[in-house]
XYZ file of C-alpha atoms in Angstrom:
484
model
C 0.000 0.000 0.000
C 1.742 3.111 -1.148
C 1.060 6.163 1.090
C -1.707 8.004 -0.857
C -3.447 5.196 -0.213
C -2.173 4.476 3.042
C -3.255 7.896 4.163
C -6.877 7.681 2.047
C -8.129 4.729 3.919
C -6.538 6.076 7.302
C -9.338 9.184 6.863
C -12.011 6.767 5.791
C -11.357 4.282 8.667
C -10.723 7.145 11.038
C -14.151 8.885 9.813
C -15.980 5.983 10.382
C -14.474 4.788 14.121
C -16.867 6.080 16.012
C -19.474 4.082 14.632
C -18.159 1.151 13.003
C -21.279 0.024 11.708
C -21.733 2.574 8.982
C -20.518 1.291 5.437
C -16.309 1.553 4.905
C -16.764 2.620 1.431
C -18.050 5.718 1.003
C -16.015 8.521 -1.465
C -13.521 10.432 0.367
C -13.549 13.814 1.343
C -10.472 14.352 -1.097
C -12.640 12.699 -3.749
C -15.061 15.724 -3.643
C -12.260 18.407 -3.311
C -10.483 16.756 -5.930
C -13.966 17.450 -8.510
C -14.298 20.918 -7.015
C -10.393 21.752 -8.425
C -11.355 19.878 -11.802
C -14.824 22.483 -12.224
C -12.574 25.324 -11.205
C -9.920 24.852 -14.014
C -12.421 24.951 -16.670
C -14.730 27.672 -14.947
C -14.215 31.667 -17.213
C -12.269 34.026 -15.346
C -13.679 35.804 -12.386
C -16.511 33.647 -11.789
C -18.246 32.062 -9.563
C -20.083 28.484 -9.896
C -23.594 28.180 -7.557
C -25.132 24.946 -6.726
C -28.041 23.897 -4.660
C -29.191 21.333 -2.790
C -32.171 19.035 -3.650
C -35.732 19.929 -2.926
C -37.737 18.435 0.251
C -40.603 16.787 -1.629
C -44.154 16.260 -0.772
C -44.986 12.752 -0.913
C -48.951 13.061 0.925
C -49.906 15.365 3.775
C -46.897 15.317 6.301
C -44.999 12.431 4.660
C -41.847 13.584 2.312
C -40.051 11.297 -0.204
C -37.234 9.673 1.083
C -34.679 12.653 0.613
C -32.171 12.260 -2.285
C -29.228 14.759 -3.196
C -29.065 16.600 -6.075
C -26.407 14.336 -7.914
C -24.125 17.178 -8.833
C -24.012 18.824 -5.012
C -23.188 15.249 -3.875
C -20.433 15.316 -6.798
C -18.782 18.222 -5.291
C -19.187 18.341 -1.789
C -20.636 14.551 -0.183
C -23.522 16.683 1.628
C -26.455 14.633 1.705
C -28.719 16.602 3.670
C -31.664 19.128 1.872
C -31.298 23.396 2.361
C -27.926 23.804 1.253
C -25.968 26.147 -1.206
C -22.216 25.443 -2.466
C -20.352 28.709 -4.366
C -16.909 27.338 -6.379
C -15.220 30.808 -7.524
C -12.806 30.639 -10.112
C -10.014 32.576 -8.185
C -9.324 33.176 -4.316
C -11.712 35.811 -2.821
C -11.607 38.252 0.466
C -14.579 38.089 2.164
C -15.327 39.370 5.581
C -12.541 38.397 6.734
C -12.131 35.266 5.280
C -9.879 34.074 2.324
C -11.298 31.328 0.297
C -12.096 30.047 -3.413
C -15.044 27.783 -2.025
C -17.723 28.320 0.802
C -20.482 25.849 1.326
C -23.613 26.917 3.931
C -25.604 24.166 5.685
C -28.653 23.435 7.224
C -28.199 24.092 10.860
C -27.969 21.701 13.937
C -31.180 21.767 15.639
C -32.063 19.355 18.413
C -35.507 19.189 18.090
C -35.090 18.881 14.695
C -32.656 16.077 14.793
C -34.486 13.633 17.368
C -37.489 13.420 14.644
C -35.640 13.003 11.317
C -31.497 12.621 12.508
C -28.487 14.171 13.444
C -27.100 16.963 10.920
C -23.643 17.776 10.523
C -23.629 21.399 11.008
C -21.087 23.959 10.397
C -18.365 21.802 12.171
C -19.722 17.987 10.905
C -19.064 19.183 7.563
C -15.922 21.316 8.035
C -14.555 17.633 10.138
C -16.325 15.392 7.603
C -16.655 16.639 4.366
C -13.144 18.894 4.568
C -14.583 22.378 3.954
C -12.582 24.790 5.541
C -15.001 27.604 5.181
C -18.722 26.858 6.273
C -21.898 28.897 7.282
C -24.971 28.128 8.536
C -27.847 29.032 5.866
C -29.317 31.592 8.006
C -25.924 33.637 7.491
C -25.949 33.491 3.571
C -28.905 36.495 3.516
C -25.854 38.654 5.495
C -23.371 37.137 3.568
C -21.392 40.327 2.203
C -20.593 39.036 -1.345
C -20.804 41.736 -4.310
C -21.905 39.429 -6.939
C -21.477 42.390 -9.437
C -18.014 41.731 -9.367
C -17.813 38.844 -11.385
C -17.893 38.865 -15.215
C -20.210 36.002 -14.787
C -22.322 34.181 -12.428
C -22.735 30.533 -13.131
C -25.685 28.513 -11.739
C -28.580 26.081 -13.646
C -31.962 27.550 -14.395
C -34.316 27.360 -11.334
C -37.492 25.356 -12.102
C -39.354 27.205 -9.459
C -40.931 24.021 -7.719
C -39.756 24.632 -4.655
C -42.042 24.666 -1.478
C -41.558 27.205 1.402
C -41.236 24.377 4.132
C -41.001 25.498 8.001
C -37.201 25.390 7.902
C -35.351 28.538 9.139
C -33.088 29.145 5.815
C -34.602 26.533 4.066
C -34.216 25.765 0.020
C -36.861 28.237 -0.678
C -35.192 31.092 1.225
C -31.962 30.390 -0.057
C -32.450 31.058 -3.687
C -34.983 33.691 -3.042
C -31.977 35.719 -1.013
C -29.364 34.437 -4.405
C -31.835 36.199 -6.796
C -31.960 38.891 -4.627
C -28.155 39.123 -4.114
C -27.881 38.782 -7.922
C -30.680 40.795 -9.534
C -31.813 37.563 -10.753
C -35.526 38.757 -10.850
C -34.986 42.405 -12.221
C -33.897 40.767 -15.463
C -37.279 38.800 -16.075
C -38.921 42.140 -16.397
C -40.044 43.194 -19.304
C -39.182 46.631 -21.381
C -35.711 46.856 -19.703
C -33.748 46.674 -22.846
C -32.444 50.356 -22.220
C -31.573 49.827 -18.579
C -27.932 49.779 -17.866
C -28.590 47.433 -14.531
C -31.073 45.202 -16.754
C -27.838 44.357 -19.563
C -25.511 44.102 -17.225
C -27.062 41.706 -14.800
C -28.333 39.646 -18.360
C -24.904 39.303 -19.927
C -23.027 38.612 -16.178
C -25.626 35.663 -15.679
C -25.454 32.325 -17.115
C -27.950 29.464 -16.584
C -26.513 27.529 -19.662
C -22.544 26.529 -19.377
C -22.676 24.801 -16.262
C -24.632 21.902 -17.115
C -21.798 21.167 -20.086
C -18.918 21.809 -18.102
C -20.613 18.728 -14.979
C -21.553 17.414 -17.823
C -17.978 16.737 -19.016
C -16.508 16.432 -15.258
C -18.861 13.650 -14.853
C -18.929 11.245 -18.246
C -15.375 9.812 -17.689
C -15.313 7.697 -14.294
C -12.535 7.954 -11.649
C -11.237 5.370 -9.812
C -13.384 5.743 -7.186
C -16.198 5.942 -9.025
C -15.404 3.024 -10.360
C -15.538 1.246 -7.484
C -18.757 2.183 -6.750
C -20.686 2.028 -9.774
C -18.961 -2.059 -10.784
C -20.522 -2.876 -7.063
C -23.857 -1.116 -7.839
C -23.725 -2.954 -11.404
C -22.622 -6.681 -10.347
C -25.468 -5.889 -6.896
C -28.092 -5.693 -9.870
C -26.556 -8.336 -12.450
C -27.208 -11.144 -9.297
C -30.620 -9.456 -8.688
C -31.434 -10.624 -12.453
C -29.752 -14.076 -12.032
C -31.770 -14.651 -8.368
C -35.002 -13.683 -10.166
C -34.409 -16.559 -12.971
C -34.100 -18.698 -10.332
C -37.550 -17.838 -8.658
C -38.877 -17.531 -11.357
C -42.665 -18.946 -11.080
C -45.450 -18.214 -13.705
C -48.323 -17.681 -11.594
C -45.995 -15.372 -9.370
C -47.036 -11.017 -9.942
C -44.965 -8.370 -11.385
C -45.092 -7.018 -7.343
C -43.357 -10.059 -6.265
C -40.500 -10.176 -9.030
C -39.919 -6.769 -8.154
C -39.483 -7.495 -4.831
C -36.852 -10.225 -5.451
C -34.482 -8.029 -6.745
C -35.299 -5.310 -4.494
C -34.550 -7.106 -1.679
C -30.630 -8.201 -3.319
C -30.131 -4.943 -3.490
C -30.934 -4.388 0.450
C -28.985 -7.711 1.469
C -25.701 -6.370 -0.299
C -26.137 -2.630 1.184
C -27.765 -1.026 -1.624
C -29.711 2.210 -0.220
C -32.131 2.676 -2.889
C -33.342 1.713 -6.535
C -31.677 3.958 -9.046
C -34.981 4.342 -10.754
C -38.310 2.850 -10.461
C -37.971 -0.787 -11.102
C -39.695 -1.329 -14.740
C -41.046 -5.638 -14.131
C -43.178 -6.255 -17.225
C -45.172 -9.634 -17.939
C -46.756 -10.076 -21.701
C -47.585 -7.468 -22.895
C -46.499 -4.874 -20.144
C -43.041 -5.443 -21.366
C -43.734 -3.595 -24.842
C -44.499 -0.521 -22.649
C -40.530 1.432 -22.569
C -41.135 2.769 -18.733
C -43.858 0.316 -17.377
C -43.590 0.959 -13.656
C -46.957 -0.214 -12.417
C -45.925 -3.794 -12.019
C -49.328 -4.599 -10.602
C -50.125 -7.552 -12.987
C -50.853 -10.111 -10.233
C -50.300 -13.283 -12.589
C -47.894 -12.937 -15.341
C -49.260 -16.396 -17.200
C -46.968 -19.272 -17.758
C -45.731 -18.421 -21.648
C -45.417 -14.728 -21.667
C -42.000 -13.388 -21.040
C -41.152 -10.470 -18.533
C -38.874 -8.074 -18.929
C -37.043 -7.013 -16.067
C -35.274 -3.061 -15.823
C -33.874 -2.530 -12.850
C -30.525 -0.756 -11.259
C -28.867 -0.862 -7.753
C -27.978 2.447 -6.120
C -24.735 1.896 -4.459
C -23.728 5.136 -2.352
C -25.412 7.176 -4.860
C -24.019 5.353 -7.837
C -26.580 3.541 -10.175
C -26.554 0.657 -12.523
C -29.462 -0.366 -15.012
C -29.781 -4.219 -16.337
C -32.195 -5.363 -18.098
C -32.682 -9.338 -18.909
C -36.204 -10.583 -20.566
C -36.975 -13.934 -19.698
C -39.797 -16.639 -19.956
C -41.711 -17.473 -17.151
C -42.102 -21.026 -17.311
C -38.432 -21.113 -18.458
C -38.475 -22.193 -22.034
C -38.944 -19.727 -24.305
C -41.122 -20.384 -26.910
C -39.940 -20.597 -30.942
C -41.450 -16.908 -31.623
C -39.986 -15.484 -28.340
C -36.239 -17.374 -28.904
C -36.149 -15.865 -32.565
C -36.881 -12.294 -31.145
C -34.559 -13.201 -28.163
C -31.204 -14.354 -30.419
C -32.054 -10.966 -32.957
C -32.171 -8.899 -29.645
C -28.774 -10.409 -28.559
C -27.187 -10.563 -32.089
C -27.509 -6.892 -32.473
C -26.321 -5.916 -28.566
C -23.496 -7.968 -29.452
C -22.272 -6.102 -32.243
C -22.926 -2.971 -30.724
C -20.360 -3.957 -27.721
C -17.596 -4.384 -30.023
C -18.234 -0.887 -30.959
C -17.558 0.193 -27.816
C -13.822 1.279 -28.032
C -11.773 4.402 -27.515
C -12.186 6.993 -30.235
C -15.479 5.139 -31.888
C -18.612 7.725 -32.234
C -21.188 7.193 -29.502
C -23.771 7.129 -32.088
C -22.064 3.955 -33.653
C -23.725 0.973 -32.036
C -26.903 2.448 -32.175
C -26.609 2.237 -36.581
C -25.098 -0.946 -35.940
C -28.174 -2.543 -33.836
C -30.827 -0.706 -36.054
C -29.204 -2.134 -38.967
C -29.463 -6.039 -37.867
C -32.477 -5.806 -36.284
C -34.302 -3.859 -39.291
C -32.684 -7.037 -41.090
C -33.801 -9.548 -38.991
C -37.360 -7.918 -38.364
C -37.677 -8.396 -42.673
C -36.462 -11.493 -42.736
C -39.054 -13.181 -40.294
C -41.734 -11.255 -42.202
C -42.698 -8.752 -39.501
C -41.787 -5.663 -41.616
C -41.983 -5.401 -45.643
C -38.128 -4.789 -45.903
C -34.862 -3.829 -43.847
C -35.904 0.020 -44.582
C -39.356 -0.059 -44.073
C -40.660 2.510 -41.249
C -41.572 0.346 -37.778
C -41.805 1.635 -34.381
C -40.751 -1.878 -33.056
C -37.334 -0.368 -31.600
C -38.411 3.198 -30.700
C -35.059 4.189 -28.530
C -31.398 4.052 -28.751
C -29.204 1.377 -27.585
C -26.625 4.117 -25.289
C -26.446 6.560 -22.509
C -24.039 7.185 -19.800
C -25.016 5.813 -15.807
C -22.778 7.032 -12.750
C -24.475 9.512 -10.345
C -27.902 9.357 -12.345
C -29.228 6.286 -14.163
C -28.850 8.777 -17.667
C -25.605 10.283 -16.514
C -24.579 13.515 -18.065
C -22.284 13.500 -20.991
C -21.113 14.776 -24.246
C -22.027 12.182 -26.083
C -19.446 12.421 -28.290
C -16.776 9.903 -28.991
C -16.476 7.010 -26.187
C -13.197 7.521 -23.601
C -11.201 5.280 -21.286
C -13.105 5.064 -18.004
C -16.817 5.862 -19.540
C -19.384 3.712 -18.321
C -22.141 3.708 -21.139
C -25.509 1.031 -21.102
C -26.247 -1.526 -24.710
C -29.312 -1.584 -24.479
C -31.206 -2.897 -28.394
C -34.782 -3.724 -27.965
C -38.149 -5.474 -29.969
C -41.379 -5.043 -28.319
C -44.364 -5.808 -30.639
C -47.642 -4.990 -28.606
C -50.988 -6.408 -29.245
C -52.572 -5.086 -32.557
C -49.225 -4.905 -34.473
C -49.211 -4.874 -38.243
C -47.585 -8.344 -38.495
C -48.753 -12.212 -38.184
C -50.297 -12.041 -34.394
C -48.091 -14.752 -33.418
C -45.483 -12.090 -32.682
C -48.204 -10.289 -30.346
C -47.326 -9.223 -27.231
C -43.573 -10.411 -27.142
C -41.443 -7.736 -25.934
C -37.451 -7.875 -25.255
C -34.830 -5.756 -23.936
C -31.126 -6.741 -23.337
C -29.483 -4.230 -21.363
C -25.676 -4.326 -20.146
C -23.272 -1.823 -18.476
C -20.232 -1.266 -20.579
C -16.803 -0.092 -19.182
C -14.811 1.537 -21.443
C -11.037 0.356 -21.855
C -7.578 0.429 -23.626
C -8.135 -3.331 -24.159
C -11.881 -3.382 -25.554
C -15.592 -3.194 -23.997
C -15.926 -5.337 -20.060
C -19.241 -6.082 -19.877
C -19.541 -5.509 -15.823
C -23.051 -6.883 -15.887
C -22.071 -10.188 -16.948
C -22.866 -11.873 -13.852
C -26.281 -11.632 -15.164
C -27.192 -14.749 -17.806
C -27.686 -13.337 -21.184
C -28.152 -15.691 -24.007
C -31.426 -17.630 -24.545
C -30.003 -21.068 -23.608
C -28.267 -19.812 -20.107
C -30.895 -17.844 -19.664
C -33.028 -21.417 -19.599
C -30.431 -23.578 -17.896
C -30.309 -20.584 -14.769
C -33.790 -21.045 -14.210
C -33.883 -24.928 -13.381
C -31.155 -23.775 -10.916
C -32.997 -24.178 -7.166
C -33.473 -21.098 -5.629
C -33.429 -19.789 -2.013
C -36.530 -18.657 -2.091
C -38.785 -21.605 -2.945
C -39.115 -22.730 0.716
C -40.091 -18.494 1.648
C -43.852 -19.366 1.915
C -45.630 -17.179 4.046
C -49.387 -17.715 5.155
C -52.262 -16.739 3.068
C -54.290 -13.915 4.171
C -57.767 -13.220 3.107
């Protein structure tokens, strides 16, 4: 162990003594102040780069949604916690005082507070924990004596004004109503002020538009410790698939399949689903973003198709596997299956250093428009269909459709394969092909050697997608007692 690393998991270890039973594995404090130095160097000259927290969201009278970070805020600083505001300036500013290119203001400790919904880290927890050396409380940002008129321009990403005015001292709400304030942000939205000196400058010093490119290109290549993350949040959800052909029953519901590889993700640490978990029987599964899952039989020879992704510590996979639920697929479903898997194949060999991102996309439209003609389900290989209405690629990391360029693929990307056929009831084509609907979706690391498929864990052609489910499972002696 060399001493970087010597001294990285002495801080992680040390962070975590006091209560040993928290996870070992979160990112590092250095992590996060590593990404703020990489936004700095490509920030313009004297600016200054604002980011907010995530909204508190309603869920039904005084419930909230289980609380979830605006991705980018966690990229920079590790805060989890809601009413929060992070400034990155370009160059070192004078401030009250206080020298500093970063300042980050918190929601404040409040004991009350914290014995209903938990302890908060405060000004200190997060100068200790998160390695800020200069931190406020919220309630100081409306004294805060910053001149934002000094900067040639004011980064920040265009506020969807959704959010609620919660009982919070300093809360989200109050925050960006004092950073319009403190920025002229309203006076710009009026109207007829073409002529007003104020009104131009305060238009061409604000912009709601470069920030989301310059994340977005922070954030499409992986680190190392990304890395780590996002394989363990991948391989979490590739056994999810593989446990779920194993349990596989046909009179079981969408509900319960879901609930298989839900509960994987729990037993290996995962906090949450990345996304909602898309389990579609028959049918269902020619609907893209079928999140009901409230079929409560999915019939013995209809397939289900199966989207769903891990969060690990924020970072999110997304696997997909279609399989049959009496575990033979039948001669319509295999021939859809094998054209499914014949074009994701030849899109993963496109995935190397320096190819266009667009690439396996043409290449999976191009064998599945040819195999679509040749079983007679369109007219020809360029006939219009709507049988594969999406593309095959996006990034995952932070958020299941990561940011990115989407330009040519890079060392360390992380990008989904993901070709599809769904053919729903009522289809122009013999009806025999009704209601089968397949998706094969793998996580693709991007290397100097070629494509790793890091969802491989997870069985993906036809015939060991058949042989895993006569595996036994540990689930087929879970019977619980019927209720009425």
């Amino acid at each position: 162990m060399n001493f970087k690393r010597f001294i990285i998991f002495f801080f992680v270890v040390s962070l975590n003594a006091q209560n040993p039973y928290l996870p070992q594995d979160y990112l590092t404090k250095e992590f996060h102040k590593e990404r703020r130095e990489a936004l700095r160097k490509v920030l313009p000259k004297n600016s200054v780069a604002v980011f907010f927290a995530n909204a508190v969201r309603n869920r039904a009278n005084d419930v909230e949604y289980v609380y979830h970070q605006d991705p980018n805020f966690y990229y920079l600083t590790g805060y989890k916690e809601p009413h929060a505001l992070l400034m990155v300036f370009k160059d070192e500013q004078n401030i009250q005082g206080k020298t500093f290119n970063e300042v980050l203001f918190v929601q404040e400790r409040n004991e009350y507070a914290e014995m209903w919904t938990g302890k908060r880290l405060g000004v200190k927890g997060a100068q200790d924990n998160l390695g800020f050396r200069v931190v406020f409380n919220g309630s100081d940002f409306k004294s805060f004596e910053i001149d934002f008129s000094k900067f040639d321009k004011i980064l920040f990403e265009q506020f969807k004004n959704d959010v609620r005015d919660t009982r919070e001292t300093a809360d989200l709400f109050d925050l960006i109503k004092t950073f319009k304030e403190k920025v002229s942000f309203d006076y710009i939205t009026i109207e007829n002020n073409d002529n007003d000196k104020i009104y131009n400058e305060t238009k061409e010093r604000i912009d709601t538009k470069s920030l989301k490119g310059f994340m977005a290109t922070l954030r499409e290549v992986k680190t190392k410790e990304e890395l780590v993350l996002l394989k363990k949040a991948v391989e979490i959800s590739a056994v999810g698939q593989l446990e779920m052909m194993k349990a596989m029953h046909p009179n079981m519901s969408e509900t319960e399949a879901q609930g298989v590889h839900e509960f994987v993700y729990k037993k290996y640490g995962a906090e949450y689903e990345g996304y909602p978990s898309i389990v579609g029987a028959g049918n269902n599964g020619c609907i893209l973003h079928y999140v009901e899952n409230s079929k409560t039989n999915i019939g013995d020879s209809n397939l289900i198709l199966m989207d769903l992704g891990a969060e690990y510590h924020g970072y999110t996979a997304d696997v997909t596997r279609t399989i049959p639920a009496n575990g033979k697929f039948t001669k319509e479903q295999k021939l859809i299956y094998d054209l499914v898997y014949k074009a994701q194949e030849a899109g993963i060999a496109a995935y190397t250093i320096g190819t266009d991102m667009s690439t396996p996309n043409k290449i999976a439209i191009k064998i599945i428009n040819k195999g679509l003609a040749d079983l007679g389900i369109i007219s020809s290989e360029k006939a219009y269909h709507k049988y594969f209405p999406h593309g095959t690629s996006h990034h995952i990391g932070l958020d299941v459709h990561d940011p990115g360029n989407y330009n040519k693929f890079e060392e360390n990307m992380v990008v989904t394969m993901e070709p599809g056929i769904y053919i729903p009831e009522g289809s122009p084509c013999d009806e025999k092909w009704w209601g089968i609907g397949i998706r094969i979706e793998d996580d693709i690391l991007i290397t100097k050697n070629g494509p790793v498929n890091l969802s491989a864990l997870a069985p993906r052609t036809s015939d060991d997608i058949e042989a895993a489910m006569q595996l036994p499972s540990v689930l087929d002696s879970f019977i619980l007692p019927k209720l009425d």
